[in-house]
Amino acid sequence: LQYVLDRGEDADWFNSTSIQIFAILSLAGLVGAVAWLLYTDRPIVNLRALANRNFALGTIMIFAMGVILYSSSVLIPQLAQQRLGYTATLAGLLLSPGAMLLLFIIPVVGRVLPLMQTRLIIVFGFTCLGFACLNAAHLNAQPDFYTMAKLRAYQTFGVAFLFVPISTMAYATLPQALNRDAASLYTMFRNIGGSVGIAIATAMVTERGQVHMAHMAARMTPYDPAFNQTLARSSAALVGSAIPPTGITAAATGQIYQTLITQSSIMAYLDLFEYCGILSFLLVPLCFLLPGTRPGTRQAPAAH
C-alpha cells in the first residue's frame, strides 16, 4: 500500500502494471489479515474493538484529521519552495508559529474538556479547521511570509481542539481489556490517514494544475485581445535589453508561459485547501453521533 501511495503519481497510478500488481497484493493482504484477525483465537490485534461505536467514530475522525493535517503540512512548504521561491529553511519556519500555538492551546483544551460536552469541542475544532482551510483557498498570487505563517497558525488552532477530545471520546466506552488493541488500531488509522493525505495532495496538485493550465492556455492565441495586450506590454518591457529585436516576441511569449505555469500551480494548491475545508465541514455532522456527555460522566447503560 505504501508503494502505491508513494509511487502512484510518478507511475501514472493504475495505468502502471507495477501499481496494479501492488494494489491487488495490498487488497489481498488486507482482506486476508482481517479474516485471520477475526477468526483466530489469539489475534495480534483484536479488530472487535471497532464494534464499539465511539471508537469506530473516533478512528474515522482521526483518519480524516490525518488526511487534512498532513496534506496541508505538505502543501504549504511545497507551495512556498516551488512557486514562491522560499528556501527550505524559510519554508520550514512557516510551520513554526502553528506548532508553538499548538503547544499553548492543547493544555487549555485539557482544562476545558471536563466542563462541556466533548463532542461540542470536536465540532468547534472541525469548524475552525474548515474555515481556516477555506481562508487559505483565497490566497493571492504572491502571499508574504506573515500571511502564509498566519494561515498555518489558523489551521493548527482548530487541530488543537481535536487531538485530545477525539482520543478521549474514542476510548470513553471501550472495555479496558481492549485498550491495548484499540491503541494500535487508533495509531494505525492516524498514520495511514497521513500517508493517504500526502499522496492525494501530491497527485491532485499535479492534476488540478493541468486542468487550470488547459483552461487558461486556451486563451493564449492571437485571436484573444487580452493575450495580445499582455504580449505587447511584455515585448515593450524587453525593448532595450540584451535580447535581439528578432527574439523579443519569443522571449515575451516565454515569460507569459512561465506566468501561466505559476498561476495554474497556485490555483491547484488553492483547490486543495478548499477540498480540505469541505472535508472538515463534512465531519461536523458525524460528531453528533457521539454521546452528549462530559469526560468522567457515567453513561446510562443501553436498554435491551
Short mmCIF file of N, CA, C and O in Angstrom, two decimals, residues 55-162:
data_model
loop_
_atom_site.label_atom_id
_atom_site.label_comp_id
_atom_site.label_asym_id
_atom_site.label_seq_id
_atom_site.Cartn_x
_atom_site.Cartn_y
_atom_site.Cartn_z
N PHE A 55 -15.54 4.24 19.50
CA PHE A 55 -14.18 4.02 18.99
C PHE A 55 -14.17 4.02 17.47
O PHE A 55 -13.24 4.56 16.85
N ALA A 56 -15.18 3.43 16.84
CA ALA A 56 -15.25 3.43 15.38
C ALA A 56 -15.35 4.86 14.84
O ALA A 56 -14.66 5.23 13.87
N LEU A 57 -16.19 5.68 15.46
CA LEU A 57 -16.30 7.07 15.03
C LEU A 57 -15.00 7.83 15.28
O LEU A 57 -14.59 8.67 14.47
N GLY A 58 -14.34 7.52 16.40
CA GLY A 58 -13.08 8.18 16.70
C GLY A 58 -12.00 7.86 15.68
O GLY A 58 -11.23 8.74 15.28
N THR A 59 -11.94 6.60 15.25
CA THR A 59 -10.94 6.23 14.25
C THR A 59 -11.23 6.89 12.90
O THR A 59 -10.30 7.30 12.18
N ILE A 60 -12.51 7.02 12.54
CA ILE A 60 -12.86 7.71 11.30
C ILE A 60 -12.43 9.17 11.37
O ILE A 60 -11.85 9.72 10.41
N MET A 61 -12.69 9.81 12.51
CA MET A 61 -12.33 11.22 12.66
C MET A 61 -10.82 11.42 12.66
O MET A 61 -10.31 12.36 12.04
N ILE A 62 -10.09 10.55 13.35
CA ILE A 62 -8.63 10.74 13.41
C ILE A 62 -8.01 10.42 12.06
O ILE A 62 -6.99 11.01 11.68
N PHE A 63 -8.62 9.49 11.30
CA PHE A 63 -8.13 9.21 9.95
C PHE A 63 -8.33 10.45 9.07
O PHE A 63 -7.41 10.88 8.37
N ALA A 64 -9.54 11.04 9.12
CA ALA A 64 -9.81 12.23 8.30
C ALA A 64 -8.95 13.40 8.74
O ALA A 64 -8.47 14.18 7.90
N MET A 65 -8.75 13.54 10.05
CA MET A 65 -7.90 14.63 10.52
C MET A 65 -6.46 14.44 10.05
O MET A 65 -5.77 15.40 9.72
N GLY A 66 -6.00 13.17 10.00
CA GLY A 66 -4.67 12.89 9.48
C GLY A 66 -4.55 13.28 8.02
O GLY A 66 -3.54 13.84 7.59
N VAL A 67 -5.61 13.00 7.24
CA VAL A 67 -5.62 13.39 5.83
C VAL A 67 -5.47 14.90 5.69
O VAL A 67 -4.64 15.41 4.93
N ILE A 68 -6.27 15.65 6.46
CA ILE A 68 -6.27 17.11 6.35
C ILE A 68 -4.96 17.70 6.89
O ILE A 68 -4.33 18.56 6.26
N LEU A 69 -4.55 17.23 8.06
CA LEU A 69 -3.38 17.81 8.72
C LEU A 69 -2.10 17.57 7.93
O LEU A 69 -1.34 18.50 7.65
N TYR A 70 -1.86 16.32 7.51
CA TYR A 70 -0.62 16.01 6.82
C TYR A 70 -0.59 16.57 5.41
O TYR A 70 0.46 16.99 4.92
N SER A 71 -1.75 16.57 4.73
CA SER A 71 -1.77 17.13 3.38
C SER A 71 -1.48 18.63 3.42
O SER A 71 -0.70 19.14 2.60
N SER A 72 -2.09 19.34 4.36
CA SER A 72 -1.82 20.78 4.47
C SER A 72 -0.39 21.05 4.92
O SER A 72 0.22 22.05 4.52
N SER A 73 0.17 20.15 5.74
CA SER A 73 1.56 20.31 6.17
C SER A 73 2.52 20.18 5.00
O SER A 73 3.61 20.76 5.02
N VAL A 74 2.14 19.42 4.00
CA VAL A 74 2.96 19.28 2.79
C VAL A 74 2.70 20.42 1.82
O VAL A 74 3.62 20.95 1.19
N LEU A 75 1.43 20.82 1.69
CA LEU A 75 1.06 21.82 0.69
C LEU A 75 1.74 23.17 0.94
O LEU A 75 2.25 23.80 0.00
N ILE A 76 1.75 23.62 2.19
CA ILE A 76 2.27 24.96 2.47
C ILE A 76 3.77 25.07 2.18
O ILE A 76 4.20 25.96 1.44
N PRO A 77 4.63 24.18 2.72
CA PRO A 77 6.05 24.29 2.37
C PRO A 77 6.32 24.04 0.88
O PRO A 77 7.21 24.67 0.29
N GLN A 78 5.58 23.13 0.28
CA GLN A 78 5.78 22.83 -1.14
C GLN A 78 5.43 24.05 -2.00
O GLN A 78 6.16 24.39 -2.94
N LEU A 79 4.32 24.70 -1.69
CA LEU A 79 3.95 25.92 -2.40
C LEU A 79 5.01 27.00 -2.21
O LEU A 79 5.38 27.69 -3.17
N ALA A 80 5.49 27.14 -0.98
CA ALA A 80 6.48 28.19 -0.69
C ALA A 80 7.78 27.96 -1.45
O ALA A 80 8.37 28.91 -1.99
N GLN A 81 8.23 26.71 -1.54
CA GLN A 81 9.51 26.43 -2.19
C GLN A 81 9.40 26.41 -3.71
O GLN A 81 10.23 27.00 -4.41
N GLN A 82 8.39 25.74 -4.23
CA GLN A 82 8.31 25.52 -5.66
C GLN A 82 7.79 26.73 -6.42
O GLN A 82 8.18 26.96 -7.57
N ARG A 83 6.89 27.51 -5.83
CA ARG A 83 6.25 28.59 -6.58
C ARG A 83 6.55 29.98 -6.03
O ARG A 83 6.39 30.96 -6.75
N LEU A 84 6.96 30.08 -4.77
CA LEU A 84 7.21 31.39 -4.19
C LEU A 84 8.69 31.66 -3.97
O LEU A 84 9.06 32.75 -3.51
N GLY A 85 9.53 30.69 -4.26
CA GLY A 85 10.98 30.89 -4.20
C GLY A 85 11.58 30.85 -2.81
O GLY A 85 12.69 31.33 -2.60
N TYR A 86 10.90 30.25 -1.82
CA TYR A 86 11.42 30.17 -0.47
C TYR A 86 12.52 29.11 -0.40
O TYR A 86 12.50 28.12 -1.13
N THR A 87 13.47 29.33 0.49
CA THR A 87 14.43 28.29 0.78
C THR A 87 13.78 27.23 1.67
O THR A 87 12.70 27.44 2.23
N ALA A 88 14.46 26.08 1.81
CA ALA A 88 13.92 25.01 2.65
C ALA A 88 13.78 25.47 4.10
O ALA A 88 12.83 25.12 4.80
N THR A 89 14.74 26.30 4.55
CA THR A 89 14.69 26.80 5.94
C THR A 89 13.49 27.71 6.15
O THR A 89 12.74 27.57 7.13
N LEU A 90 13.27 28.65 5.22
CA LEU A 90 12.13 29.56 5.36
C LEU A 90 10.81 28.81 5.26
O LEU A 90 9.85 29.12 5.98
N ALA A 91 10.76 27.83 4.37
CA ALA A 91 9.53 27.04 4.23
C ALA A 91 9.23 26.28 5.52
O ALA A 91 8.07 26.14 5.92
N GLY A 92 10.28 25.77 6.17
CA GLY A 92 10.08 25.09 7.44
C GLY A 92 9.64 26.04 8.55
O GLY A 92 8.82 25.68 9.40
N LEU A 93 10.17 27.26 8.51
CA LEU A 93 9.79 28.25 9.52
C LEU A 93 8.33 28.66 9.41
O LEU A 93 7.74 29.16 10.38
N LEU A 94 7.75 28.48 8.23
CA LEU A 94 6.32 28.79 8.06
C LEU A 94 5.46 27.95 9.00
O LEU A 94 4.38 28.39 9.43
N LEU A 95 5.93 26.74 9.32
CA LEU A 95 5.15 25.84 10.17
C LEU A 95 5.38 26.09 11.66
O LEU A 95 4.62 25.58 12.49
N SER A 96 6.41 26.85 12.00
CA SER A 96 6.79 27.02 13.41
C SER A 96 5.73 27.74 14.24
O SER A 96 5.42 27.30 15.36
N PRO A 97 5.16 28.86 13.77
CA PRO A 97 4.13 29.52 14.60
C PRO A 97 2.95 28.61 14.92
O PRO A 97 2.42 28.65 16.04
N GLY A 98 2.54 27.81 13.96
CA GLY A 98 1.44 26.88 14.21
C GLY A 98 1.80 25.85 15.26
O GLY A 98 0.98 25.51 16.12
N ALA A 99 3.04 25.36 15.22
CA ALA A 99 3.47 24.37 16.21
C ALA A 99 3.52 24.99 17.61
O ALA A 99 3.11 24.36 18.59
N MET A 100 3.99 26.22 17.69
CA MET A 100 4.03 26.89 19.00
C MET A 100 2.62 27.14 19.52
O MET A 100 2.35 26.96 20.72
N LEU A 101 1.72 27.53 18.64
CA LEU A 101 0.33 27.75 19.06
C LEU A 101 -0.30 26.46 19.58
O LEU A 101 -1.05 26.46 20.55
N LEU A 102 0.04 25.36 18.93
CA LEU A 102 -0.48 24.06 19.34
C LEU A 102 -0.04 23.72 20.76
O LEU A 102 -0.80 23.20 21.57
N LEU A 103 1.22 24.02 21.08
CA LEU A 103 1.75 23.72 22.40
C LEU A 103 1.02 24.51 23.50
O LEU A 103 0.84 24.02 24.61
N PHE A 104 0.61 25.73 23.19
CA PHE A 104 -0.05 26.56 24.19
C PHE A 104 -1.53 26.21 24.33
O PHE A 104 -2.09 26.32 25.43
N ILE A 105 -2.19 25.81 23.23
CA ILE A 105 -3.64 25.63 23.27
C ILE A 105 -4.04 24.26 23.81
O ILE A 105 -5.05 24.13 24.52
N ILE A 106 -3.26 23.20 23.54
CA ILE A 106 -3.63 21.86 23.98
C ILE A 106 -3.82 21.78 25.50
O ILE A 106 -4.79 21.18 25.98
N PRO A 107 -2.94 22.38 26.32
CA PRO A 107 -3.22 22.36 27.77
C PRO A 107 -4.51 23.09 28.14
O PRO A 107 -5.21 22.68 29.07
N VAL A 108 -4.84 24.15 27.41
CA VAL A 108 -6.09 24.86 27.67
C VAL A 108 -7.29 23.97 27.35
O VAL A 108 -8.28 23.93 28.08
N VAL A 109 -7.19 23.22 26.25
CA VAL A 109 -8.26 22.29 25.88
C VAL A 109 -8.43 21.25 26.97
O VAL A 109 -9.56 20.85 27.30
N GLY A 110 -7.32 20.78 27.56
CA GLY A 110 -7.41 19.81 28.64
C GLY A 110 -8.15 20.36 29.84
O GLY A 110 -8.86 19.61 30.53
N ARG A 111 -8.03 21.67 30.09
CA ARG A 111 -8.75 22.29 31.21
C ARG A 111 -10.25 22.44 30.89
O ARG A 111 -11.10 22.30 31.77
N VAL A 112 -10.55 22.72 29.62
CA VAL A 112 -11.95 22.95 29.21
C VAL A 112 -12.71 21.63 29.06
O VAL A 112 -13.92 21.58 29.26
N LEU A 113 -11.99 20.57 28.76
CA LEU A 113 -12.62 19.28 28.44
C LEU A 113 -13.61 18.79 29.49
O LEU A 113 -14.70 18.32 29.13
N PRO A 114 -13.31 18.87 30.79
CA PRO A 114 -14.30 18.38 31.78
C PRO A 114 -15.52 19.28 31.95
O PRO A 114 -16.47 18.90 32.63
N LEU A 115 -15.50 20.47 31.36
CA LEU A 115 -16.55 21.46 31.62
C LEU A 115 -17.68 21.44 30.61
O LEU A 115 -18.72 22.07 30.85
N MET A 116 -17.50 20.78 29.47
CA MET A 116 -18.54 20.79 28.44
C MET A 116 -18.51 19.48 27.67
O MET A 116 -17.60 18.67 27.83
N GLN A 117 -19.53 19.28 26.86
CA GLN A 117 -19.63 18.05 26.08
C GLN A 117 -18.44 17.93 25.13
O GLN A 117 -18.12 18.87 24.40
N THR A 118 -17.84 16.75 25.13
CA THR A 118 -16.66 16.54 24.29
C THR A 118 -16.99 16.69 22.82
O THR A 118 -16.20 17.23 22.05
N ARG A 119 -18.16 16.23 22.42
CA ARG A 119 -18.50 16.31 21.00
C ARG A 119 -18.62 17.75 20.53
O ARG A 119 -18.34 18.05 19.37
N LEU A 120 -19.01 18.66 21.41
CA LEU A 120 -19.10 20.07 21.03
C LEU A 120 -17.72 20.67 20.82
O LEU A 120 -17.53 21.54 19.95
N ILE A 121 -16.75 20.22 21.60
CA ILE A 121 -15.38 20.67 21.39
C ILE A 121 -14.86 20.18 20.04
O ILE A 121 -14.18 20.90 19.31
N ILE A 122 -15.20 18.93 19.71
CA ILE A 122 -14.77 18.38 18.42
C ILE A 122 -15.45 19.13 17.28
O ILE A 122 -14.81 19.43 16.25
N VAL A 123 -16.73 19.44 17.44
CA VAL A 123 -17.43 20.24 16.42
C VAL A 123 -16.74 21.58 16.22
O VAL A 123 -16.52 22.03 15.09
N PHE A 124 -16.38 22.22 17.33
CA PHE A 124 -15.68 23.51 17.25
C PHE A 124 -14.35 23.36 16.52
O PHE A 124 -13.99 24.21 15.69
N GLY A 125 -13.62 22.29 16.83
CA GLY A 125 -12.33 22.07 16.19
C GLY A 125 -12.44 21.88 14.68
O GLY A 125 -11.70 22.50 13.91
N PHE A 126 -13.36 21.02 14.25
CA PHE A 126 -13.52 20.79 12.81
C PHE A 126 -14.05 22.04 12.10
O PHE A 126 -13.68 22.31 10.95
N THR A 127 -14.91 22.80 12.78
CA THR A 127 -15.43 24.03 12.17
C THR A 127 -14.32 25.06 11.98
O THR A 127 -14.20 25.68 10.91
N CYS A 128 -13.48 25.23 13.00
CA CYS A 128 -12.35 26.16 12.88
C CYS A 128 -11.38 25.70 11.80
O CYS A 128 -10.89 26.51 11.01
N LEU A 129 -11.11 24.40 11.75
CA LEU A 129 -10.22 23.87 10.73
C LEU A 129 -10.79 24.08 9.34
O LEU A 129 -10.07 24.42 8.40
N GLY A 130 -12.10 23.89 9.19
CA GLY A 130 -12.74 24.09 7.90
C GLY A 130 -12.63 25.54 7.43
O GLY A 130 -12.28 25.81 6.27
N PHE A 131 -12.93 26.49 8.33
CA PHE A 131 -12.83 27.90 7.96
C PHE A 131 -11.39 28.30 7.66
O PHE A 131 -11.13 29.13 6.77
N ALA A 132 -10.43 27.72 8.41
CA ALA A 132 -9.03 28.04 8.16
C ALA A 132 -8.59 27.57 6.77
O ALA A 132 -7.86 28.28 6.06
N CYS A 133 -9.03 26.38 6.38
CA CYS A 133 -8.67 25.86 5.05
C CYS A 133 -9.34 26.67 3.95
O CYS A 133 -8.72 26.96 2.91
N LEU A 134 -10.60 27.05 4.16
CA LEU A 134 -11.29 27.87 3.15
C LEU A 134 -10.65 29.25 3.06
O LEU A 134 -10.59 29.85 1.97
N ASN A 135 -10.17 29.76 4.18
CA ASN A 135 -9.46 31.04 4.16
C ASN A 135 -8.17 30.93 3.35
O ASN A 135 -7.82 31.84 2.58
N ALA A 136 -7.48 29.80 3.48
CA ALA A 136 -6.25 29.58 2.71
C ALA A 136 -6.54 29.44 1.22
O ALA A 136 -5.68 29.70 0.39
N ALA A 137 -7.76 29.03 0.89
CA ALA A 137 -8.13 28.87 -0.52
C ALA A 137 -8.33 30.19 -1.23
O ALA A 137 -8.58 30.20 -2.44
N HIS A 138 -8.21 31.32 -0.51
CA HIS A 138 -8.38 32.64 -1.12
C HIS A 138 -7.08 33.44 -1.08
O HIS A 138 -7.10 34.67 -1.05
N LEU A 139 -5.96 32.76 -1.08
CA LEU A 139 -4.67 33.43 -1.14
C LEU A 139 -4.51 34.18 -2.46
O LEU A 139 -5.04 33.75 -3.50
N ASN A 140 -3.75 35.27 -2.44
CA ASN A 140 -3.41 35.92 -3.70
C ASN A 140 -2.18 35.24 -4.31
O ASN A 140 -1.63 34.30 -3.74
N ALA A 141 -1.77 35.70 -5.47
CA ALA A 141 -0.71 35.01 -6.21
C ALA A 141 0.67 35.16 -5.57
O ALA A 141 1.56 34.34 -5.79
N GLN A 142 0.87 36.20 -4.74
CA GLN A 142 2.17 36.44 -4.11
C GLN A 142 2.01 36.73 -2.62
O GLN A 142 2.22 37.86 -2.16
N PRO A 143 1.61 35.74 -1.83
CA PRO A 143 1.46 35.97 -0.38
C PRO A 143 2.81 36.14 0.29
O PRO A 143 3.80 35.53 -0.11
N ASP A 144 2.87 36.99 1.31
CA ASP A 144 4.12 37.18 2.03
C ASP A 144 4.29 36.13 3.13
O ASP A 144 3.39 35.32 3.38
N PHE A 145 5.44 36.17 3.79
CA PHE A 145 5.76 35.17 4.81
C PHE A 145 4.75 35.23 5.96
O PHE A 145 4.28 34.19 6.44
N TYR A 146 4.40 36.43 6.39
CA TYR A 146 3.48 36.58 7.52
C TYR A 146 2.12 35.97 7.19
O TYR A 146 1.51 35.30 8.03
N THR A 147 1.64 36.20 5.99
CA THR A 147 0.33 35.67 5.59
C THR A 147 0.34 34.14 5.59
O THR A 147 -0.59 33.50 6.09
N MET A 148 1.40 33.55 5.04
CA MET A 148 1.49 32.08 4.99
C MET A 148 1.58 31.49 6.39
O MET A 148 0.93 30.48 6.70
N ALA A 149 2.40 32.10 7.25
CA ALA A 149 2.54 31.59 8.62
C ALA A 149 1.23 31.72 9.38
O ALA A 149 0.85 30.85 10.18
N LYS A 150 0.51 32.81 9.13
CA LYS A 150 -0.77 33.04 9.81
C LYS A 150 -1.80 31.99 9.39
O LYS A 150 -2.57 31.49 10.22
N LEU A 151 -1.81 31.64 8.11
CA LEU A 151 -2.74 30.62 7.64
C LEU A 151 -2.47 29.28 8.30
O LEU A 151 -3.40 28.55 8.66
N ARG A 152 -1.20 28.94 8.46
CA ARG A 152 -0.85 27.68 9.13
C ARG A 152 -1.26 27.72 10.60
O ARG A 152 -1.74 26.73 11.16
N ALA A 153 -1.09 28.88 11.24
CA ALA A 153 -1.49 29.01 12.64
C ALA A 153 -3.00 28.85 12.79
O ALA A 153 -3.47 28.23 13.75
N TYR A 154 -3.76 29.38 11.83
CA TYR A 154 -5.22 29.21 11.88
C TYR A 154 -5.59 27.73 11.84
O TYR A 154 -6.50 27.28 12.54
N GLN A 155 -4.90 26.98 10.99
CA GLN A 155 -5.21 25.56 10.85
C GLN A 155 -4.89 24.80 12.14
O GLN A 155 -5.68 23.98 12.59
N THR A 156 -3.75 25.07 12.73
CA THR A 156 -3.37 24.34 13.94
C THR A 156 -4.25 24.74 15.13
O THR A 156 -4.39 23.97 16.07
N PHE A 157 -4.83 25.93 15.09
CA PHE A 157 -5.76 26.31 16.16
C PHE A 157 -6.93 25.33 16.21
O PHE A 157 -7.33 24.88 17.29
N GLY A 158 -7.49 24.99 15.05
CA GLY A 158 -8.58 24.03 15.02
C GLY A 158 -8.12 22.63 15.41
O GLY A 158 -8.83 21.90 16.12
N VAL A 159 -6.92 22.26 14.96
CA VAL A 159 -6.40 20.92 15.26
C VAL A 159 -6.21 20.74 16.76
O VAL A 159 -6.38 19.64 17.29
N ALA A 160 -5.86 21.81 17.47
CA ALA A 160 -5.65 21.72 18.92
C ALA A 160 -6.90 21.28 19.66
O ALA A 160 -6.82 20.69 20.74
N PHE A 161 -8.06 21.52 19.08
CA PHE A 161 -9.32 21.13 19.70
C PHE A 161 -9.79 19.75 19.23
O PHE A 161 -10.93 19.36 19.50
N LEU A 162 -8.92 19.02 18.56
CA LEU A 162 -9.30 17.71 18.03
C LEU A 162 -8.49 16.57 18.62
O LEU A 162 -9.04 15.50 18.91
#
